[in-house]
Amino acid sequence: MRSELVFKAIAHESNRYLLVKLVAKGTRSLHRPNTRVQDTTNEMFERFAVPASTAESVPFEQIPDQQRRAA
């Protein structure tokens, strides 16, 4: 259920307004056509439920130059 995802995410981000703002921004940027917005929102809450220290991330140096350039 989404409430469980929200409570897991709020454990790592204490400011609930900032959490909602970040989830909304992430939902808009990661949403794919022909999928439900609810599913994308749930995916964003799942991403925020994982602490940043254990999340998989790519160091900035490993990103190719083509992806780093602004449009």
Short mmCIF file of C-alpha atoms in Angstrom, two decimals:
data_model
loop_
_atom_site.label_atom_id
_atom_site.label_comp_id
_atom_site.label_asym_id
_atom_site.label_seq_id
_atom_site.Cartn_x
_atom_site.Cartn_y
_atom_site.Cartn_z
CA MET A 1 0.00 0.00 0.00
CA ARG A 2 1.13 3.54 -0.62
CA SER A 3 0.83 4.52 3.06
CA GLU A 4 3.49 1.95 3.92
CA LEU A 5 5.76 3.40 1.23
CA VAL A 6 5.20 6.92 2.57
CA PHE A 7 6.07 5.91 6.14
CA LYS A 8 9.23 4.14 4.97
CA ALA A 9 10.27 7.21 2.97
CA ILE A 10 9.48 9.66 5.77
CA ALA A 11 11.88 7.74 8.02
CA HIS A 12 14.77 8.97 5.85
CA GLU A 13 13.43 12.45 5.04
CA SER A 14 12.00 14.23 8.07
CA ASN A 15 10.47 17.17 6.17
CA ARG A 16 7.28 15.78 4.64
CA TYR A 17 6.73 18.80 2.40
CA LEU A 18 10.19 18.44 0.90
CA LEU A 19 9.56 14.71 0.43
CA VAL A 20 6.32 15.35 -1.48
CA LYS A 21 8.01 18.02 -3.61
CA LEU A 22 10.87 15.66 -4.49
CA VAL A 23 8.52 12.76 -5.24
CA ALA A 24 6.38 14.97 -7.51
CA LYS A 25 9.45 16.24 -9.37
CA GLY A 26 10.79 12.70 -9.76
CA THR A 27 7.42 11.41 -10.92
CA ARG A 28 7.24 14.04 -13.64
CA SER A 29 10.76 13.30 -14.85
CA LEU A 30 10.60 9.48 -14.74
CA HIS A 31 7.03 8.94 -15.94
CA ARG A 32 6.76 6.86 -19.10
CA PRO A 33 3.87 7.15 -21.57
CA ASN A 34 1.23 4.42 -21.43
CA THR A 35 1.87 3.71 -17.74
CA ARG A 36 -0.14 4.77 -14.73
CA VAL A 37 1.03 7.84 -12.83
CA GLN A 38 0.19 6.00 -9.61
CA ASP A 39 2.74 3.31 -10.43
CA THR A 40 5.43 5.89 -11.14
CA THR A 41 4.64 7.67 -7.85
CA ASN A 42 4.88 4.40 -5.94
CA GLU A 43 8.24 3.74 -7.61
CA MET A 44 9.48 7.15 -6.44
CA PHE A 45 8.39 6.44 -2.86
CA GLU A 46 10.23 3.10 -3.05
CA ARG A 47 13.36 4.94 -4.19
CA PHE A 48 13.13 7.37 -1.27
CA ALA A 49 12.52 4.53 1.19
CA VAL A 50 16.12 3.34 0.69
CA PRO A 51 18.73 5.35 2.61
CA ALA A 52 21.06 7.35 0.39
CA SER A 53 24.14 5.66 1.84
CA THR A 54 23.00 2.22 0.62
CA ALA A 55 21.51 3.32 -2.69
CA GLU A 56 23.38 2.44 -5.85
CA SER A 57 24.85 5.51 -7.46
CA VAL A 58 27.21 6.22 -10.30
CA PRO A 59 30.09 8.60 -9.52
CA PHE A 60 30.13 11.77 -11.60
CA GLU A 61 33.44 10.85 -13.21
CA GLN A 62 31.99 7.66 -14.73
CA ILE A 63 29.17 9.43 -16.59
CA PRO A 64 30.08 9.98 -20.26
CA ASP A 65 30.52 13.58 -21.42
CA GLN A 66 27.52 13.32 -23.74
CA GLN A 67 25.16 12.71 -20.80
CA ARG A 68 26.63 15.50 -18.67
CA ARG A 69 26.10 18.29 -21.19
CA ALA A 70 23.05 20.48 -20.89
CA ALA A 71 20.58 20.61 -23.73
#
